[in-house]
Amino acid sequence: MAAGAGVYAMAQCVETVGAGGCAQCLEVASSNIDLCPPNSDGRAVDVGCFMRYSDKPFFPANETADLAPYLRSGKSTEKGAIVGGILGGVAFLLLLGLLALLWIWQSKKLQKPWRGDILGATELQGPTNFYYRDLKAATNNFSEKSKIGEGGFGDVFKGLLKNGKIVAVKRLSVMQTSRAKEDFESEVKLISNVQHRNLVRLLGCSRKGSECLLVYEYMANSSLDKLLFGERRGTLNWKQRFNIMVGMARGLAYLHQEFHVCIIHRDIKSSNVLLDDDFQPKIADFGLARLLPDDHSHVSTRFAGTLGYTAPEYAIQGQLTEKVDTYSFGIVILEIISGRKINDTRLEPEAQYLLESAWKLYENENVIKLVDELLDHDEYMLEEVKRIIEIALLCTQSAPASRPTMSEVVMLLLSRNSPEIQPARPTFIDSASRVQDETSVSSSSSASKATVSMSQLSAR
């Protein structure tokens, strides 16, 4: 600035700042303006005060002037505007965050399945609807090479979806009446909401005419029967077999007692137990007996099941309770321990079915002969095997009321100090002479022999 030239300056504080605060504010502003003073004009602003100098007058001479427009002019930005902008931006972001949280909460609320009876199944979250043409392409037009299983409910095919996911596709044929279709869709919606680590998950479905395709998760190690009786026989060690028993029991307990409606499988057998990569069991085909019309079953009668695994009261009289599954589970336990099919009559000297053989060996205290010869004797303890056989025989009692629930079976399998088990020999496997000998024995006497006390289990 040239020597002798005039200098014009002004400083002002807001009315809400006291004298001490104004002095401090102007001191800060003065320090800021000294950092890079321009030659002819300088301005500095701090919270609560403003300072300006120039070599030219910026107020009219000898006149009173309104300072507001001068404080807003020039290259500097008012702190008030900056603070207001920041606060406005923060408020806008908070509003957006609140709206996002409300949207997420509402979405989860809508997706949560309703708890209710079977009539409320239409309010449950529905299964994924696949295009029929996509599933047809995924299974190579349902070719024989893609088939991985078959049964009374339909054939099963391995499929590769467009996204690279491997699934199992089951083909079913249902009635073409509108009522049958509505019932079927309601049941599919219900079962698609059944999720448990020991149940095969239904991923979705597809409909075309009277044909329905059910899409399940794919199990790499196939079905239990193939590892017990097929080419892979002997694959499972004792620990794996025991884990399979416990997993099956937990899956059935969930279907019977933990899901919001009781689902009875009706066809528990080794071929309906699938194994994942870690040989963990997952029960398949649960609910299919509910899905299919009455005229679809494994045999010509109206019941859905497989003879040999089916409880006698259901096969003969049509009495259906969850204890039907308990009976079938007991049969599968004997298969897992022995490596023999239910209808295998290899045991000498006389041909006997598996359940009958198990009872005779148990009564003769010779259960070691029932254990699969391919198992390593060092892998298991005889007392443990004997106890599990007792649990299996308890599950196959003649009277359904004498059989434990599946939640009680889980407790029996896992408990080392549970009450002593003394199952009674079922009358339907007795020989004719045995039946005659026992005709004089009262039913109350037979009942007194049977079964672990359920009250004892509950007390535990």
CSV table of C-alpha atoms in Angstrom, one decimal, residues 109-415:
chain,number,residue,atom,x,y,z
A,109,LYS,CA,-42.7,-57.2,9.9
A,110,LEU,CA,-44.4,-58.1,6.6
A,111,GLN,CA,-42.0,-61.0,6.0
A,112,LYS,CA,-42.5,-62.6,9.5
A,113,PRO,CA,-44.8,-65.7,9.1
A,114,TRP,CA,-48.0,-65.7,11.1
A,115,ARG,CA,-48.4,-68.3,13.8
A,116,GLY,CA,-51.7,-70.1,13.7
A,117,ASP,CA,-53.6,-73.2,12.6
A,118,ILE,CA,-53.7,-74.8,9.2
A,119,LEU,CA,-56.4,-72.4,8.2
A,120,GLY,CA,-53.8,-69.6,8.5
A,121,ALA,CA,-51.4,-71.2,6.1
A,122,THR,CA,-52.4,-68.7,3.4
A,123,GLU,CA,-50.9,-65.9,5.6
A,124,LEU,CA,-47.5,-67.6,5.7
A,125,GLN,CA,-44.6,-66.5,3.5
A,126,GLY,CA,-45.1,-68.4,0.3
A,127,PRO,CA,-42.5,-70.5,-1.5
A,128,THR,CA,-40.5,-69.3,-4.5
A,129,ASN,CA,-42.3,-69.9,-7.8
A,130,PHE,CA,-40.0,-71.4,-10.4
A,131,TYR,CA,-40.6,-71.4,-14.1
A,132,TYR,CA,-41.5,-74.9,-15.3
A,133,ARG,CA,-39.3,-74.5,-18.4
A,134,ASP,CA,-36.3,-73.5,-16.2
A,135,LEU,CA,-36.7,-76.7,-14.1
A,136,LYS,CA,-37.2,-78.8,-17.2
A,137,ALA,CA,-33.9,-77.4,-18.7
A,138,ALA,CA,-32.1,-77.8,-15.3
A,139,THR,CA,-32.9,-81.6,-15.3
A,140,ASN,CA,-32.2,-82.1,-19.0
A,141,ASN,CA,-35.9,-82.7,-19.7
A,142,PHE,CA,-36.2,-85.0,-16.7
A,143,SER,CA,-33.8,-87.5,-18.2
A,144,GLU,CA,-32.9,-90.8,-16.7
A,145,LYS,CA,-29.3,-89.7,-16.3
A,146,SER,CA,-30.6,-86.9,-14.0
A,147,LYS,CA,-32.8,-89.2,-11.9
A,148,ILE,CA,-31.4,-89.7,-8.4
A,149,GLY,CA,-34.4,-91.3,-6.7
A,150,GLU,CA,-37.9,-92.6,-7.0
A,151,GLY,CA,-40.8,-93.7,-4.9
A,152,GLY,CA,-44.5,-93.7,-4.3
A,153,PHE,CA,-44.6,-89.9,-4.1
A,154,GLY,CA,-42.8,-89.3,-7.4
A,155,ASP,CA,-39.4,-89.4,-9.1
A,156,VAL,CA,-36.5,-87.1,-8.0
A,157,PHE,CA,-34.1,-85.5,-10.4
A,158,LYS,CA,-30.8,-83.6,-9.9
A,159,GLY,CA,-31.0,-80.1,-11.4
A,160,LEU,CA,-28.6,-77.4,-12.1
A,161,LEU,CA,-30.2,-73.9,-12.1
A,162,LYS,CA,-29.0,-71.0,-14.2
A,163,ASN,CA,-27.3,-69.4,-11.2
A,164,GLY,CA,-25.2,-72.5,-10.7
A,165,LYS,CA,-27.1,-73.8,-7.7
A,166,ILE,CA,-27.7,-77.6,-7.6
A,167,VAL,CA,-31.2,-78.6,-6.4
A,168,ALA,CA,-33.3,-81.7,-6.2
A,169,VAL,CA,-36.6,-81.6,-8.2
A,170,LYS,CA,-39.4,-84.0,-7.3
A,171,ARG,CA,-42.3,-84.5,-9.8
A,172,LEU,CA,-45.7,-85.0,-8.4
A,173,SER,CA,-49.1,-85.5,-10.1
A,174,VAL,CA,-52.1,-84.0,-8.3
A,175,MET,CA,-55.8,-84.0,-8.9
A,176,GLN,CA,-57.1,-81.4,-11.3
A,177,THR,CA,-60.1,-80.1,-9.3
A,178,SER,CA,-60.0,-76.5,-8.1
A,179,ARG,CA,-60.4,-77.6,-4.5
A,180,ALA,CA,-57.4,-80.0,-4.8
A,181,LYS,CA,-55.3,-77.3,-6.2
A,182,GLU,CA,-56.2,-74.8,-3.5
A,183,ASP,CA,-55.5,-77.4,-0.8
A,184,PHE,CA,-52.2,-78.3,-2.4
A,185,GLU,CA,-51.1,-74.7,-2.7
A,186,SER,CA,-52.0,-74.1,1.0
A,187,GLU,CA,-50.1,-77.1,2.1
A,188,VAL,CA,-47.0,-76.2,0.0
A,189,LYS,CA,-47.0,-72.7,1.6
A,190,LEU,CA,-47.2,-74.2,5.0
A,191,ILE,CA,-44.4,-76.7,4.5
A,192,SER,CA,-42.1,-74.1,2.8
A,193,ASN,CA,-42.1,-72.3,6.2
A,194,VAL,CA,-40.8,-75.4,8.0
A,195,GLN,CA,-37.1,-74.8,8.6
A,196,HIS,CA,-35.0,-77.0,10.8
A,197,ARG,CA,-31.4,-78.2,10.5
A,198,ASN,CA,-32.5,-81.8,10.3
A,199,LEU,CA,-35.3,-81.3,7.8
A,200,VAL,CA,-34.7,-81.0,4.0
A,201,ARG,CA,-35.8,-77.5,3.0
A,202,LEU,CA,-38.4,-76.9,0.4
A,203,LEU,CA,-37.1,-74.1,-1.8
A,204,GLY,CA,-40.0,-73.6,-4.1
A,205,CYS,CA,-42.4,-75.2,-6.6
A,206,SER,CA,-43.8,-75.0,-10.1
A,207,ARG,CA,-47.1,-76.0,-11.5
A,208,LYS,CA,-48.1,-77.0,-15.0
A,209,GLY,CA,-51.5,-78.6,-15.5
A,210,SER,CA,-51.9,-81.5,-13.1
A,211,GLU,CA,-48.1,-81.8,-12.6
A,212,CYS,CA,-46.3,-80.1,-9.8
A,213,LEU,CA,-42.6,-79.8,-9.3
A,214,LEU,CA,-41.2,-79.4,-5.8
A,215,VAL,CA,-37.7,-77.9,-5.5
A,216,TYR,CA,-35.6,-79.1,-2.5
A,217,GLU,CA,-32.0,-78.4,-1.4
A,218,TYR,CA,-29.6,-81.0,-2.8
A,219,MET,CA,-28.0,-83.5,-0.4
A,220,ALA,CA,-24.5,-84.6,-1.6
A,221,ASN,CA,-24.3,-87.9,0.3
A,222,SER,CA,-27.6,-89.2,-0.9
A,223,SER,CA,-29.9,-91.3,1.3
A,224,LEU,CA,-29.2,-93.3,4.4
A,225,ASP,CA,-30.2,-96.6,3.0
A,226,LYS,CA,-27.5,-96.4,0.3
A,227,LEU,CA,-24.9,-96.1,3.0
A,228,LEU,CA,-26.3,-98.8,5.1
A,229,PHE,CA,-27.3,-101.4,2.5
A,230,GLY,CA,-26.0,-100.2,-0.9
A,231,GLU,CA,-22.6,-100.0,-2.6
A,232,ARG,CA,-21.4,-97.6,0.0
A,233,ARG,CA,-22.2,-100.0,2.9
A,234,GLY,CA,-19.8,-99.6,5.8
A,235,THR,CA,-19.1,-95.9,5.1
A,236,LEU,CA,-20.6,-94.7,8.4
A,237,ASN,CA,-18.7,-95.2,11.6
A,238,TRP,CA,-20.4,-95.5,15.0
A,239,LYS,CA,-20.2,-91.8,15.9
A,240,GLN,CA,-21.8,-90.8,12.6
A,241,ARG,CA,-24.5,-93.4,13.1
A,242,PHE,CA,-25.3,-92.0,16.5
A,243,ASN,CA,-25.4,-88.4,15.3
A,244,ILE,CA,-27.9,-89.5,12.6
A,245,MET,CA,-30.2,-91.1,15.2
A,246,VAL,CA,-30.1,-87.9,17.3
A,247,GLY,CA,-30.6,-85.6,14.3
A,248,MET,CA,-33.6,-87.6,13.1
A,249,ALA,CA,-35.2,-87.5,16.6
A,250,ARG,CA,-34.7,-83.7,16.7
A,251,GLY,CA,-36.2,-83.2,13.3
A,252,LEU,CA,-39.3,-85.3,14.2
A,253,ALA,CA,-39.7,-83.6,17.6
A,254,TYR,CA,-39.8,-80.3,15.7
A,255,LEU,CA,-42.5,-81.5,13.3
A,256,HIS,CA,-44.6,-83.0,16.1
A,257,GLN,CA,-44.3,-80.4,18.9
A,258,GLU,CA,-42.3,-77.3,17.9
A,259,PHE,CA,-43.9,-76.2,14.6
A,260,HIS,CA,-47.1,-74.3,15.0
A,261,VAL,CA,-49.1,-77.2,13.6
A,262,CYS,CA,-48.4,-80.9,14.2
A,263,ILE,CA,-47.0,-82.5,11.0
A,264,ILE,CA,-46.9,-86.3,11.0
A,265,HIS,CA,-44.5,-87.7,8.4
A,266,ARG,CA,-46.2,-91.1,8.0
A,267,ASP,CA,-43.3,-92.6,6.0
A,268,ILE,CA,-40.2,-92.5,8.1
A,269,LYS,CA,-37.6,-95.0,6.6
A,270,SER,CA,-33.9,-95.0,5.8
A,271,SER,CA,-34.5,-94.0,2.2
A,272,ASN,CA,-36.3,-90.8,3.4
A,273,VAL,CA,-33.3,-89.7,5.5
A,274,LEU,CA,-30.8,-87.7,3.4
A,275,LEU,CA,-27.2,-86.8,4.4
A,276,ASP,CA,-25.4,-83.6,3.7
A,277,ASP,CA,-21.7,-83.0,3.1
A,278,ASP,CA,-20.9,-83.7,6.8
A,279,PHE,CA,-23.2,-86.7,7.0
A,280,GLN,CA,-25.7,-84.7,9.1
A,281,PRO,CA,-29.2,-86.2,8.6
A,282,LYS,CA,-32.1,-84.3,7.1
A,283,ILE,CA,-35.6,-85.9,6.9
A,284,ALA,CA,-37.1,-85.7,3.4
A,285,ASP,CA,-40.7,-85.9,2.1
A,286,PHE,CA,-42.2,-84.6,5.4
A,287,GLY,CA,-45.7,-83.3,4.7
A,288,LEU,CA,-46.1,-85.0,1.3
A,289,ALA,CA,-48.7,-87.4,2.7
A,290,ARG,CA,-50.6,-84.2,3.5
A,291,LEU,CA,-50.0,-82.7,0.1
A,292,LEU,CA,-51.2,-85.6,-2.0
A,293,PRO,CA,-54.9,-86.6,-2.4
A,294,ASP,CA,-56.2,-89.6,-0.6
A,295,ASP,CA,-55.9,-91.9,-3.6
A,296,HIS,CA,-52.1,-91.4,-3.9
A,297,SER,CA,-50.2,-93.7,-1.6
A,298,HIS,CA,-47.5,-96.4,-1.6
A,299,VAL,CA,-49.9,-99.2,-1.6
A,300,SER,CA,-53.5,-99.7,-2.7
A,301,THR,CA,-55.0,-98.8,0.7
A,302,ARG,CA,-55.7,-95.3,1.8
A,303,PHE,CA,-52.8,-94.9,4.1
A,304,ALA,CA,-49.5,-93.4,3.1
A,305,GLY,CA,-46.5,-95.3,4.3
A,306,THR,CA,-44.3,-98.3,3.7
A,307,LEU,CA,-45.2,-101.7,5.2
A,308,GLY,CA,-42.6,-102.9,7.7
A,309,TYR,CA,-41.9,-99.4,8.9
A,310,THR,CA,-45.6,-98.5,9.6
A,311,ALA,CA,-47.1,-98.9,13.0
A,312,PRO,CA,-49.6,-101.7,13.2
A,313,GLU,CA,-52.5,-99.5,14.5
A,314,TYR,CA,-52.1,-97.3,11.5
A,315,ALA,CA,-51.6,-100.0,8.8
A,316,ILE,CA,-54.5,-102.1,10.1
A,317,GLN,CA,-57.0,-99.7,11.7
A,318,GLY,CA,-56.0,-96.4,10.2
A,319,GLN,CA,-55.3,-94.8,13.6
A,320,LEU,CA,-53.0,-91.9,13.0
A,321,THR,CA,-51.0,-90.0,15.7
A,322,GLU,CA,-47.5,-88.8,16.0
A,323,LYS,CA,-46.6,-92.1,17.7
A,324,VAL,CA,-46.8,-93.7,14.2
A,325,ASP,CA,-43.6,-91.8,13.4
A,326,THR,CA,-42.1,-92.9,16.7
A,327,TYR,CA,-42.6,-96.5,15.7
A,328,SER,CA,-41.0,-96.0,12.3
A,329,PHE,CA,-38.1,-94.2,14.0
A,330,GLY,CA,-37.5,-97.2,16.2
A,331,ILE,CA,-37.3,-99.5,13.2
A,332,VAL,CA,-34.7,-97.2,11.5
A,333,ILE,CA,-32.6,-97.2,14.6
A,334,LEU,CA,-32.4,-101.0,14.4
A,335,GLU,CA,-31.3,-100.7,10.8
A,336,ILE,CA,-28.6,-98.2,11.6
A,337,ILE,CA,-27.2,-100.4,14.4
A,338,SER,CA,-27.4,-103.6,12.5
A,339,GLY,CA,-26.8,-102.6,8.9
A,340,ARG,CA,-29.7,-104.8,8.0
A,341,LYS,CA,-33.0,-104.0,6.3
A,342,ILE,CA,-36.2,-104.4,8.1
A,343,ASN,CA,-37.2,-107.3,5.9
A,344,ASP,CA,-33.7,-108.9,5.9
A,345,THR,CA,-34.0,-112.6,7.0
A,346,ARG,CA,-30.3,-113.5,6.9
A,347,LEU,CA,-30.0,-114.2,10.6
A,348,GLU,CA,-29.5,-117.9,11.3
A,349,PRO,CA,-30.3,-120.6,12.4
A,350,GLU,CA,-33.9,-119.6,11.5
A,351,ALA,CA,-35.1,-116.8,9.3
A,352,GLN,CA,-36.3,-113.8,11.3
A,353,TYR,CA,-37.2,-110.3,10.4
A,354,LEU,CA,-35.1,-107.5,12.0
A,355,LEU,CA,-37.5,-106.5,14.7
A,356,GLU,CA,-38.1,-110.1,15.8
A,357,SER,CA,-34.4,-110.8,15.8
A,358,ALA,CA,-33.7,-107.7,17.9
A,359,TRP,CA,-36.2,-108.8,20.5
A,360,LYS,CA,-34.8,-112.3,20.8
A,361,LEU,CA,-31.2,-111.2,21.0
A,362,TYR,CA,-32.2,-108.6,23.6
A,363,GLU,CA,-34.1,-111.1,25.7
A,364,ASN,CA,-31.2,-113.5,25.5
A,365,GLU,CA,-28.7,-110.7,26.4
A,366,ASN,CA,-26.8,-111.2,23.2
A,367,VAL,CA,-27.3,-107.8,21.5
A,368,ILE,CA,-23.7,-107.8,20.3
A,369,LYS,CA,-24.9,-110.1,17.5
A,370,LEU,CA,-27.2,-107.4,16.2
A,371,VAL,CA,-24.4,-104.8,15.7
A,372,ASP,CA,-23.2,-104.3,12.2
A,373,GLU,CA,-20.1,-106.5,11.6
A,374,LEU,CA,-18.5,-103.7,9.6
A,375,LEU,CA,-18.3,-101.4,12.7
A,376,ASP,CA,-15.0,-101.2,14.5
A,377,HIS,CA,-15.5,-102.7,18.0
A,378,ASP,CA,-13.2,-100.1,19.5
A,379,GLU,CA,-15.6,-97.3,18.3
A,380,TYR,CA,-18.5,-98.1,20.6
A,381,MET,CA,-19.3,-99.5,24.1
A,382,LEU,CA,-21.6,-102.5,24.4
A,383,GLU,CA,-23.6,-100.9,27.2
A,384,GLU,CA,-24.2,-97.8,25.0
A,385,VAL,CA,-25.4,-100.0,22.1
A,386,LYS,CA,-27.6,-102.0,24.4
A,387,ARG,CA,-29.2,-98.8,25.7
A,388,ILE,CA,-30.0,-97.5,22.2
A,389,ILE,CA,-31.5,-100.9,21.2
A,390,GLU,CA,-33.7,-100.6,24.3
A,391,ILE,CA,-34.8,-97.1,23.1
A,392,ALA,CA,-35.6,-98.6,19.7
A,393,LEU,CA,-37.7,-101.4,21.2
A,394,LEU,CA,-39.4,-98.8,23.4
A,395,CYS,CA,-40.4,-96.9,20.3
A,396,THR,CA,-42.0,-100.1,18.8
A,397,GLN,CA,-44.3,-100.9,21.7
A,398,SER,CA,-47.7,-102.3,20.7
A,399,ALA,CA,-49.7,-99.6,22.4
A,400,PRO,CA,-49.1,-96.1,21.1
A,401,ALA,CA,-49.4,-94.7,24.5
A,402,SER,CA,-46.5,-96.8,25.7
A,403,ARG,CA,-44.2,-95.2,23.1
A,404,PRO,CA,-42.3,-92.0,24.1
A,405,THR,CA,-42.7,-88.7,22.3
A,406,MET,CA,-39.8,-87.8,20.0
A,407,SER,CA,-38.7,-85.0,22.4
A,408,GLU,CA,-38.4,-87.7,25.1
A,409,VAL,CA,-36.5,-89.9,22.6
A,410,VAL,CA,-34.0,-87.0,22.2
A,411,MET,CA,-33.6,-86.8,25.9
A,412,LEU,CA,-33.1,-90.6,26.2
A,413,LEU,CA,-30.5,-90.7,23.5
A,414,LEU,CA,-28.4,-87.8,25.0
A,415,SER,CA,-28.8,-88.6,28.7
